[in-house]
Amino acid sequence: MMDSIAIAPDQTAKTNLIGLDLAELEETLAPLNLRSFRLGQLWQQMYRLGAPDFASMTTLAKTLRVDLAERFSLGRLEASTTEVSKDGTTKWLFKLEDGSQVETVYIPEKDRGTLCVSSQVGCTLNCRFCHTGTQMLVRNLTAAEILGQILTAKDALNDWPAPRPDRKLTNIVMMGMGEPLYNFENVKKALLTAMSDTGLGLSRRRITLSTAGVVPMIERAGSEIGVNLAISLHATNDEIRDRIVPINRKYPIEQLIQACRDYPTLNNARRITFEYVMLKDVNDLDEHAHALARMLKDIPSKINLIPFNKWPGAEFERSTDERIQRFANIMMDAGYPSPVRTPRGEDIQAACGQLKSATERKRRTKTAPAVAAD
Ligand code: SAH
């Protein structure tokens, strides 16, 4: 009896090759004695051609494919649900191996297709206007789970091989669930892999990392990952920001702005995006717009105004369209590009700040930061 159990193929025991960098891949596959040329071929199959299984890797010898398939897996995520908005936005709810869930959103536009990727299950930051912060369970995603979102989305979009002029997934924004700079190493590894020339080949200019302001990690995001930076600013003084983005109590605005001034590779062609959620009567007055223009005057920046997206139990209202337009005009008059972000996928709760993967609706207590060690 026991024997038959012991020899039954155990899917979960297979080592996932997705998420390993080249050196780790080499180490993991050392028992197979592959030449570096073969490793390169495997990498291309995984990330350029998007092979969903080893059997389809026809550039590799058949015996090697069988060997690999016995011991290793290629990290696709299981979608519990897939919802498509009437505007074409797609939202996947992915179920991870430990049973926790994350959401990933694909936003097609005329000239690009952006994948909004999660970095954590839930979030510890507790921004008062954000639905994700009301989720109880929080943990960092592995590099494999971050890349898994990208690969699984590309499978679903039928978007292989990776580098093509007409690719559907052209941009990545680390703007899903979680704070990417609280999961620095895994986010870095996943994004460096996404940028690999012989793999997915996404340019760092097409990847944006958004942070609520983990000041000590901002410099490293620039020097070690080198992607575009977005800051969830949302307020122009500490009094308001302390209340709506509580991490501000730890890293106040002046420190955050200084870190932005110091961000590596900053220039006019590569600006920092400042996200600003438009909350009725909270942060949307003319005086706030003027203060914002003053505050950013020595930083190459653009402003992204985000109309507040409502969720069940939210205590805020969206600013009126006129108010948002007026705010945008003040910013434009002061010389800042200030597009208003069109809410996408609202009908499927896929818009900014609406992501949440558990049914739990209670706000997290302030006393239990699960993974917020910075
Ligand atoms: N933790 C990162 C990644 C989230 S990005 C960060 O804070 O930057 C998602 C963006 O949507 C952030 O700017 C976030 O502040 C904003 N957002 C959150 N809830 C929102 C809501 N209900 N309506 C509009 N924007 C929201």
Tab-separated table of C-alpha atoms and ligand atoms in Angstrom:
chain	number	residue	atom	x	y	z
A	1	MET	CA	0.000	0.000	0.000
A	2	MET	CA	2.604	2.495	1.082
A	3	ASP	CA	4.671	1.761	-1.999
A	4	SER	CA	1.975	2.767	-4.398
A	5	ILE	CA	1.568	6.065	-2.568
A	6	ALA	CA	5.314	6.669	-2.563
A	7	ILE	CA	5.678	6.279	-6.318
A	8	ALA	CA	2.608	8.266	-7.256
A	9	PRO	CA	3.739	11.420	-9.079
A	10	ASP	CA	3.599	14.277	-6.634
A	11	GLN	CA	2.915	17.539	-8.474
A	12	THR	CA	3.581	19.716	-5.476
A	13	ALA	CA	7.052	18.283	-4.945
A	14	LYS	CA	8.329	19.615	-8.251
A	15	THR	CA	10.707	22.546	-8.068
A	16	ASN	CA	9.479	25.639	-9.854
A	17	LEU	CA	12.081	26.997	-12.268
A	18	ILE	CA	10.243	30.283	-12.737
A	19	GLY	CA	11.574	33.012	-10.462
A	20	LEU	CA	15.158	31.733	-10.318
A	21	ASP	CA	17.796	34.031	-11.719
A	22	LEU	CA	20.303	32.533	-14.167
A	23	ALA	CA	22.830	31.634	-11.459
A	24	GLU	CA	20.162	29.916	-9.380
A	25	LEU	CA	18.843	28.130	-12.432
A	26	GLU	CA	22.310	26.828	-13.147
A	27	GLU	CA	22.725	25.652	-9.574
A	28	THR	CA	19.315	23.973	-9.491
A	29	LEU	CA	19.981	22.156	-12.732
A	30	ALA	CA	23.574	21.213	-11.843
A	31	PRO	CA	22.683	17.499	-11.501
A	32	LEU	CA	21.629	17.507	-15.160
A	33	ASN	CA	25.037	18.742	-16.302
A	34	LEU	CA	23.737	21.234	-18.820
A	35	ARG	CA	26.112	23.354	-20.869
A	36	SER	CA	25.562	27.075	-20.504
A	37	PHE	CA	24.378	27.088	-24.114
A	38	ARG	CA	21.555	24.674	-23.143
A	39	LEU	CA	20.727	26.791	-20.112
A	40	GLY	CA	20.383	29.781	-22.395
A	41	GLN	CA	18.041	27.806	-24.629
A	42	LEU	CA	15.964	26.811	-21.642
A	43	TRP	CA	15.778	30.434	-20.459
A	44	GLN	CA	14.580	31.492	-23.899
A	45	GLN	CA	11.958	28.784	-23.939
A	46	MET	CA	10.742	29.872	-20.512
A	47	TYR	CA	10.671	33.603	-20.984
A	48	ARG	CA	10.858	34.413	-24.694
A	49	LEU	CA	8.705	31.659	-26.141
A	50	GLY	CA	6.639	31.185	-22.997
A	51	ALA	CA	6.622	27.407	-23.209
A	52	PRO	CA	3.869	26.271	-20.851
A	53	ASP	CA	5.463	22.830	-20.366
A	54	PHE	CA	8.745	21.045	-21.056
A	55	ALA	CA	7.272	18.785	-23.728
A	56	SER	CA	6.826	21.751	-26.072
A	57	MET	CA	10.495	22.856	-25.750
A	58	THR	CA	11.476	21.318	-29.053
A	59	THR	CA	14.906	22.969	-29.150
A	60	LEU	CA	15.870	20.639	-26.285
A	61	ALA	CA	16.574	16.921	-26.645
A	62	LYS	CA	13.635	14.673	-25.904
A	63	THR	CA	15.354	12.863	-23.025
A	64	LEU	CA	16.190	16.172	-21.388
A	65	ARG	CA	12.595	17.333	-21.736
A	66	VAL	CA	11.388	14.181	-20.018
A	67	ASP	CA	13.969	14.588	-17.244
A	68	LEU	CA	12.977	18.181	-16.668
A	69	ALA	CA	9.266	17.411	-16.668
A	70	GLU	CA	9.737	14.783	-13.976
A	71	ARG	CA	11.382	17.128	-11.531
A	72	PHE	CA	10.453	20.682	-12.370
A	73	SER	CA	7.501	22.955	-13.079
A	74	LEU	CA	7.014	26.252	-14.916
A	75	GLY	CA	5.098	28.290	-12.389
A	76	ARG	CA	1.763	29.114	-13.988
A	77	LEU	CA	-0.863	30.366	-11.555
A	78	GLU	CA	-4.309	28.928	-11.227
A	79	ALA	CA	-7.064	31.432	-11.928
A	80	SER	CA	-10.027	30.987	-9.573
A	81	THR	CA	-11.955	33.556	-11.567
A	82	THR	CA	-11.441	35.645	-14.695
A	83	GLU	CA	-13.657	38.677	-15.176
A	84	VAL	CA	-13.794	40.855	-18.253
A	85	SER	CA	-15.111	44.405	-17.948
A	86	LYS	CA	-17.266	45.991	-20.611
A	87	ASP	CA	-14.272	48.252	-21.360
A	88	GLY	CA	-12.070	45.207	-22.075
A	89	THR	CA	-10.151	45.263	-18.786
A	90	THR	CA	-9.515	41.741	-17.503
A	91	LYS	CA	-9.130	40.851	-13.842
A	92	TRP	CA	-7.804	37.511	-12.677
A	93	LEU	CA	-8.084	36.194	-9.161
A	94	PHE	CA	-5.179	33.806	-8.768
A	95	LYS	CA	-5.101	31.075	-6.165
A	96	LEU	CA	-1.627	30.453	-4.773
A	97	GLU	CA	-0.239	27.206	-3.424
A	98	ASP	CA	-0.935	28.090	0.209
A	99	GLY	CA	-4.533	28.910	-0.670
A	100	SER	CA	-4.138	32.696	-0.465
A	101	GLN	CA	-5.232	34.771	-3.426
A	102	VAL	CA	-4.093	37.807	-5.383
A	103	GLU	CA	-5.530	39.850	-8.187
A	104	THR	CA	-3.907	40.937	-11.437
A	105	VAL	CA	-5.455	43.331	-13.946
A	106	TYR	CA	-4.816	43.753	-17.675
A	107	ILE	CA	-5.755	47.142	-19.120
A	108	PRO	CA	-5.813	47.336	-22.922
A	109	GLU	CA	-5.451	50.781	-24.502
A	110	LYS	CA	-5.082	51.954	-28.091
A	111	ASP	CA	-1.316	52.086	-28.149
A	112	ARG	CA	-0.412	49.793	-25.273
A	113	GLY	CA	-1.503	47.057	-22.893
A	114	THR	CA	-0.641	47.391	-19.238
A	115	LEU	CA	-0.512	44.629	-16.679
A	116	CYS	CA	-1.100	45.751	-13.110
A	117	VAL	CA	0.845	43.286	-10.968
A	118	SER	CA	0.530	42.555	-7.244
A	119	SER	CA	3.554	42.339	-4.939
A	120	GLN	CA	1.900	41.098	-1.749
A	121	VAL	CA	-1.168	39.221	-0.641
A	122	GLY	CA	-3.049	42.124	0.934
A	123	CYS	CA	-1.193	45.178	2.226
A	124	THR	CA	-0.068	46.472	5.618
A	125	LEU	CA	-0.193	50.150	4.783
A	126	ASN	CA	-3.806	50.835	5.603
A	127	CYS	CA	-4.297	53.850	3.332
A	128	ARG	CA	-7.769	54.907	4.311
A	129	PHE	CA	-9.182	55.150	0.808
A	130	CYS	CA	-7.800	51.805	-0.405
A	131	HIS	CA	-9.794	48.614	-0.364
A	132	THR	CA	-6.744	46.335	-0.328
A	133	GLY	CA	-5.791	47.687	3.101
A	134	THR	CA	-8.952	46.218	4.586
A	135	GLN	CA	-7.786	42.688	3.926
A	136	MET	CA	-6.582	40.747	6.951
A	137	LEU	CA	-4.137	38.226	5.556
A	138	VAL	CA	-0.832	39.680	4.364
A	139	ARG	CA	2.320	38.064	3.069
A	140	ASN	CA	5.011	38.839	0.527
A	141	LEU	CA	4.715	37.191	-2.864
A	142	THR	CA	7.683	35.152	-4.053
A	143	ALA	CA	9.529	36.172	-7.217
A	144	ALA	CA	7.904	33.115	-8.818
A	145	GLU	CA	4.433	34.346	-7.914
A	146	ILE	CA	5.152	37.826	-9.263
A	147	LEU	CA	6.484	36.422	-12.535
A	148	GLY	CA	3.702	33.845	-12.520
A	149	GLN	CA	1.170	36.669	-12.849
A	150	ILE	CA	2.948	37.963	-15.939
A	151	LEU	CA	3.411	34.577	-17.613
A	152	THR	CA	-0.130	33.413	-16.876
A	153	ALA	CA	-1.570	36.676	-18.195
A	154	LYS	CA	0.479	36.335	-21.373
A	155	ASP	CA	-0.771	32.760	-21.821
A	156	ALA	CA	-4.361	33.960	-21.460
A	157	LEU	CA	-3.786	36.833	-23.878
A	158	ASN	CA	-2.124	34.500	-26.353
A	159	ASP	CA	0.835	36.867	-26.307
A	160	TRP	CA	3.870	34.697	-27.091
A	161	PRO	CA	6.618	34.838	-28.234
A	162	ALA	CA	7.568	37.811	-26.081
A	163	PRO	CA	9.315	40.459	-28.196
A	164	ARG	CA	7.011	41.332	-31.082
A	165	PRO	CA	5.986	44.706	-32.442
A	166	ASP	CA	2.333	43.857	-31.848
A	167	ARG	CA	2.683	42.448	-28.359
A	168	LYS	CA	-0.390	42.843	-26.198
A	169	LEU	CA	1.405	43.216	-22.909
A	170	THR	CA	3.684	46.226	-23.426
A	171	ASN	CA	3.854	47.771	-19.948
A	172	ILE	CA	3.968	46.627	-16.364
A	173	VAL	CA	2.902	48.650	-13.376
A	174	MET	CA	3.636	47.405	-9.876
A	175	MET	CA	0.365	48.898	-8.723
A	176	GLY	CA	-1.675	45.884	-7.727
A	177	MET	CA	-2.091	44.646	-4.206
A	178	GLY	CA	0.695	45.356	-1.745
A	179	GLU	CA	3.618	47.696	-1.236
A	180	PRO	CA	6.415	46.637	-3.610
A	181	LEU	CA	9.169	48.256	-1.550
A	182	TYR	CA	8.232	46.098	1.449
A	183	ASN	CA	9.044	43.110	-0.759
A	184	PHE	CA	12.128	44.553	-2.388
A	185	GLU	CA	14.231	41.472	-3.136
A	186	ASN	CA	11.448	39.462	-4.759
A	187	VAL	CA	10.153	42.419	-6.750
A	188	LYS	CA	13.676	43.197	-7.903
A	189	LYS	CA	14.325	39.634	-9.001
A	190	ALA	CA	11.025	39.373	-10.857
A	191	LEU	CA	11.478	42.711	-12.629
A	192	LEU	CA	15.097	42.023	-13.621
A	193	THR	CA	13.865	38.780	-15.161
A	194	ALA	CA	11.050	40.616	-16.958
A	195	MET	CA	13.693	42.970	-18.386
A	196	SER	CA	16.029	40.191	-19.563
A	197	ASP	CA	17.000	40.702	-23.214
A	198	THR	CA	16.863	37.015	-23.990
A	199	GLY	CA	13.513	36.624	-22.245
A	200	LEU	CA	10.473	38.849	-21.868
A	201	GLY	CA	12.618	41.795	-22.936
A	202	LEU	CA	10.507	44.538	-21.404
A	203	SER	CA	12.331	47.837	-21.295
A	204	ARG	CA	12.780	49.439	-17.874
A	205	ARG	CA	11.064	52.464	-19.360
A	206	ARG	CA	7.919	50.405	-19.707
A	207	ILE	CA	7.875	49.297	-16.102
A	208	THR	CA	6.674	51.517	-13.279
A	209	LEU	CA	6.974	50.782	-9.601
A	210	SER	CA	4.549	52.610	-7.357
A	211	THR	CA	5.230	53.148	-3.668
A	212	ALA	CA	3.288	54.806	-0.892
A	213	GLY	CA	6.626	56.183	0.308
A	214	VAL	CA	8.996	53.643	1.832
A	215	VAL	CA	11.699	56.297	1.837
A	216	PRO	CA	14.758	54.191	2.758
A	217	MET	CA	14.177	51.873	-0.214
A	218	ILE	CA	13.587	54.444	-2.935
A	219	GLU	CA	17.235	54.978	-3.818
A	220	ARG	CA	17.755	51.218	-4.179
A	221	ALA	CA	14.713	50.921	-6.427
A	222	GLY	CA	16.421	53.370	-8.758
A	223	SER	CA	19.959	52.077	-8.608
A	224	GLU	CA	19.256	48.322	-8.470
A	225	ILE	CA	16.091	47.969	-10.550
A	226	GLY	CA	16.119	51.193	-12.550
A	227	VAL	CA	12.446	51.294	-13.466
A	228	ASN	CA	10.174	54.333	-13.513
A	229	LEU	CA	9.042	55.538	-10.127
A	230	ALA	CA	5.537	56.496	-9.092
A	231	ILE	CA	4.741	57.951	-5.689
A	232	SER	CA	1.320	57.711	-4.086
A	233	LEU	CA	1.452	61.244	-2.754
A	234	HIS	CA	-2.231	62.154	-2.359
A	235	ALA	CA	-1.689	65.151	-0.069
A	236	THR	CA	0.482	68.242	0.201
A	237	ASN	CA	0.834	68.549	3.949
A	238	ASP	CA	1.622	66.110	6.742
A	239	GLU	CA	-1.630	66.752	8.538
A	240	ILE	CA	-3.737	65.381	5.683
A	241	ARG	CA	-1.242	62.767	4.549
A	242	ASP	CA	-0.769	61.394	8.088
A	243	ARG	CA	-4.471	60.693	8.098
A	244	ILE	CA	-5.015	59.171	4.670
A	245	VAL	CA	-1.600	57.541	4.022
A	246	PRO	CA	-0.466	56.480	7.515
A	247	ILE	CA	3.074	55.508	6.448
A	248	ASN	CA	3.563	59.291	6.307
A	249	ARG	CA	3.807	59.294	10.113
A	250	LYS	CA	7.001	57.295	9.737
A	251	TYR	CA	8.380	59.008	6.626
A	252	PRO	CA	6.931	62.513	6.387
A	253	ILE	CA	6.505	64.431	3.153
A	254	GLU	CA	9.769	66.379	3.310
A	255	GLN	CA	11.804	63.140	3.516
A	256	LEU	CA	9.781	61.610	0.725
A	257	ILE	CA	10.264	64.590	-1.565
A	258	GLN	CA	13.990	64.628	-0.826
A	259	ALA	CA	14.217	60.935	-1.801
A	260	CYS	CA	12.486	61.839	-5.057
A	261	ARG	CA	14.937	64.655	-5.745
A	262	ASP	CA	17.735	62.139	-5.217
A	263	TYR	CA	16.183	59.382	-7.378
A	264	PRO	CA	18.868	58.004	-9.719
A	265	THR	CA	18.573	58.668	-13.483
A	266	LEU	CA	15.982	61.359	-13.026
A	267	ASN	CA	15.691	63.801	-15.914
A	268	ASN	CA	13.050	65.499	-17.983
A	269	ALA	CA	12.607	62.505	-20.229
A	270	ARG	CA	12.239	60.268	-17.195
A	271	ARG	CA	9.951	61.933	-14.756
A	272	ILE	CA	8.544	60.717	-11.493
A	273	THR	CA	4.802	60.186	-11.545
A	274	PHE	CA	2.976	61.548	-8.545
A	275	GLU	CA	-0.339	59.831	-8.022
A	276	TYR	CA	-3.006	61.939	-6.421
A	277	VAL	CA	-6.369	60.414	-5.545
A	278	MET	CA	-9.186	62.941	-5.796
A	279	LEU	CA	-11.163	62.804	-2.555
A	280	LYS	CA	-14.074	65.180	-2.308
A	281	ASP	CA	-13.453	68.030	0.168
A	282	VAL	CA	-10.366	66.288	1.584
A	283	ASN	CA	-7.470	67.077	-0.758
A	284	ASP	CA	-9.101	68.531	-3.866
A	285	LEU	CA	-9.182	72.302	-3.251
A	286	ASP	CA	-7.438	74.956	-5.357
A	287	GLU	CA	-5.060	75.655	-2.491
A	288	HIS	CA	-3.984	72.001	-2.518
A	289	ALA	CA	-3.226	72.185	-6.235
A	290	HIS	CA	-1.137	75.341	-5.764
A	291	ALA	CA	0.722	73.720	-2.863
A	292	LEU	CA	1.385	70.641	-4.998
A	293	ALA	CA	2.817	72.745	-7.810
A	294	ARG	CA	5.134	74.515	-5.354
A	295	MET	CA	6.200	71.305	-3.688
A	296	LEU	CA	7.302	69.580	-6.903
A	297	LYS	CA	8.884	72.559	-8.627
A	298	ASP	CA	12.450	71.233	-8.643
A	299	ILE	CA	11.557	67.628	-9.537
A	300	PRO	CA	10.984	66.414	-13.117
A	301	SER	CA	7.461	65.202	-12.508
A	302	LYS	CA	4.089	64.467	-13.904
A	303	ILE	CA	0.889	64.268	-11.945
A	304	ASN	CA	-1.579	61.454	-12.301
A	305	LEU	CA	-4.939	62.480	-10.911
A	306	ILE	CA	-6.953	59.417	-9.913
A	307	PRO	CA	-10.669	59.892	-9.380
A	308	PHE	CA	-11.462	58.043	-6.156
A	309	ASN	CA	-12.939	54.602	-6.801
A	310	LYS	CA	-15.574	53.657	-4.319
A	311	TRP	CA	-15.794	50.324	-2.574
A	312	PRO	CA	-18.255	48.954	-0.010
A	313	GLY	CA	-17.755	50.718	3.319
A	314	ALA	CA	-15.455	53.485	2.040
A	315	GLU	CA	-15.702	56.743	3.962
A	316	PHE	CA	-14.836	59.018	1.006
A	317	GLU	CA	-16.563	60.424	-2.051
A	318	ARG	CA	-15.068	61.054	-5.481
A	319	SER	CA	-14.440	64.721	-6.309
A	320	THR	CA	-16.794	66.093	-8.935
A	321	ASP	CA	-15.640	66.099	-12.561
A	322	GLU	CA	-15.501	69.916	-12.516
A	323	ARG	CA	-13.317	69.910	-9.410
A	324	ILE	CA	-10.958	67.338	-10.923
A	325	GLN	CA	-10.738	69.324	-14.153
A	326	ARG	CA	-10.050	72.538	-12.290
A	327	PHE	CA	-7.338	70.871	-10.218
A	328	ALA	CA	-5.816	69.486	-13.435
A	329	ASN	CA	-5.913	72.943	-15.061
A	330	ILE	CA	-4.062	74.537	-12.157
A	331	MET	CA	-1.380	71.881	-12.422
A	332	MET	CA	-1.123	72.268	-16.199
A	333	ASP	CA	-0.888	76.050	-15.912
A	334	ALA	CA	1.989	75.502	-13.512
A	335	GLY	CA	3.687	73.394	-16.203
A	336	TYR	CA	2.976	69.831	-15.094
A	337	PRO	CA	1.520	67.184	-17.388
A	338	SER	CA	-1.559	66.182	-15.378
A	339	PRO	CA	-3.633	63.478	-17.016
A	340	VAL	CA	-6.709	62.281	-15.189
A	341	ARG	CA	-6.595	58.514	-14.951
A	342	THR	CA	-9.739	57.091	-16.487
A	343	PRO	CA	-11.143	54.489	-14.135
A	344	ARG	CA	-10.906	51.127	-15.885
A	345	GLY	CA	-12.769	47.971	-15.030
A	346	GLU	CA	-14.954	49.614	-12.402
A	347	ASP	CA	-17.829	47.250	-13.128
A	348	ILE	CA	-15.672	44.312	-12.044
A	349	GLN	CA	-13.986	46.121	-9.104
A	350	ALA	CA	-10.692	46.204	-10.995
A	351	ALA	CA	-9.984	49.935	-10.763
A	352	CYS	CA	-7.230	51.463	-8.599
A	353	GLY	CA	-7.721	50.698	-4.939
A	354	GLN	CA	-10.556	48.252	-5.448
A	355	LEU	CA	-8.498	45.083	-5.371
A	356	LYS	CA	-9.153	42.748	-2.551
A	357	SER	CA	-8.992	38.997	-2.543
A	358	ALA	CA	-10.684	37.911	0.655
A	359	THR	CA	-14.283	38.331	1.695
A	360	GLU	CA	-13.157	39.798	5.024
A	361	ARG	CA	-14.329	43.396	5.132
A	362	LYS	CA	-13.081	44.576	8.501
A	363	ARG	CA	-10.278	47.110	8.639
A	364	ARG	CA	-6.999	45.690	9.889
A	365	THR	CA	-6.093	46.634	13.403
A	366	LYS	CA	-3.060	48.870	13.648
A	367	THR	CA	-1.215	46.472	15.942
A	368	ALA	CA	-0.424	43.589	13.620
A	369	PRO	CA	1.958	44.499	10.826
A	370	ALA	CA	2.673	41.118	9.287
A	371	VAL	CA	5.530	41.757	6.882
A	372	ALA	CA	6.227	45.447	7.135
A	373	ALA	CA	9.823	45.060	8.242
A	374	ASP	CA	11.807	47.684	6.362
B	1	SAH	N1	1.292	50.255	-2.498
B	1	SAH	C1	1.643	50.887	-3.741
B	1	SAH	C2	0.934	50.238	-4.901
B	1	SAH	C3	-0.545	50.555	-5.048
B	1	SAH	S1	-0.713	51.454	-6.507
B	1	SAH	C4	1.347	52.358	-3.623
B	1	SAH	O1	0.716	52.753	-2.655
B	1	SAH	O2	1.784	53.141	-4.459
B	1	SAH	C5	-2.352	51.835	-6.605
B	1	SAH	C6	-2.641	53.322	-6.630
B	1	SAH	O3	-4.057	53.508	-6.478
B	1	SAH	C7	-1.982	54.037	-5.479
B	1	SAH	O4	-1.608	55.338	-5.860
B	1	SAH	C8	-3.093	54.089	-4.488
B	1	SAH	O5	-2.894	55.071	-3.506
B	1	SAH	C9	-4.272	54.377	-5.382
B	1	SAH	N2	-5.562	54.051	-4.767
B	1	SAH	C10	-5.795	53.245	-3.707
B	1	SAH	N3	-7.108	53.192	-3.448
B	1	SAH	C11	-7.724	53.955	-4.346
B	1	SAH	C12	-9.090	54.265	-4.613
B	1	SAH	N4	-10.068	53.753	-3.877
B	1	SAH	N5	-9.362	55.073	-5.644
B	1	SAH	C13	-8.368	55.570	-6.425
B	1	SAH	N6	-7.076	55.304	-6.238
B	1	SAH	C14	-6.745	54.503	-5.207
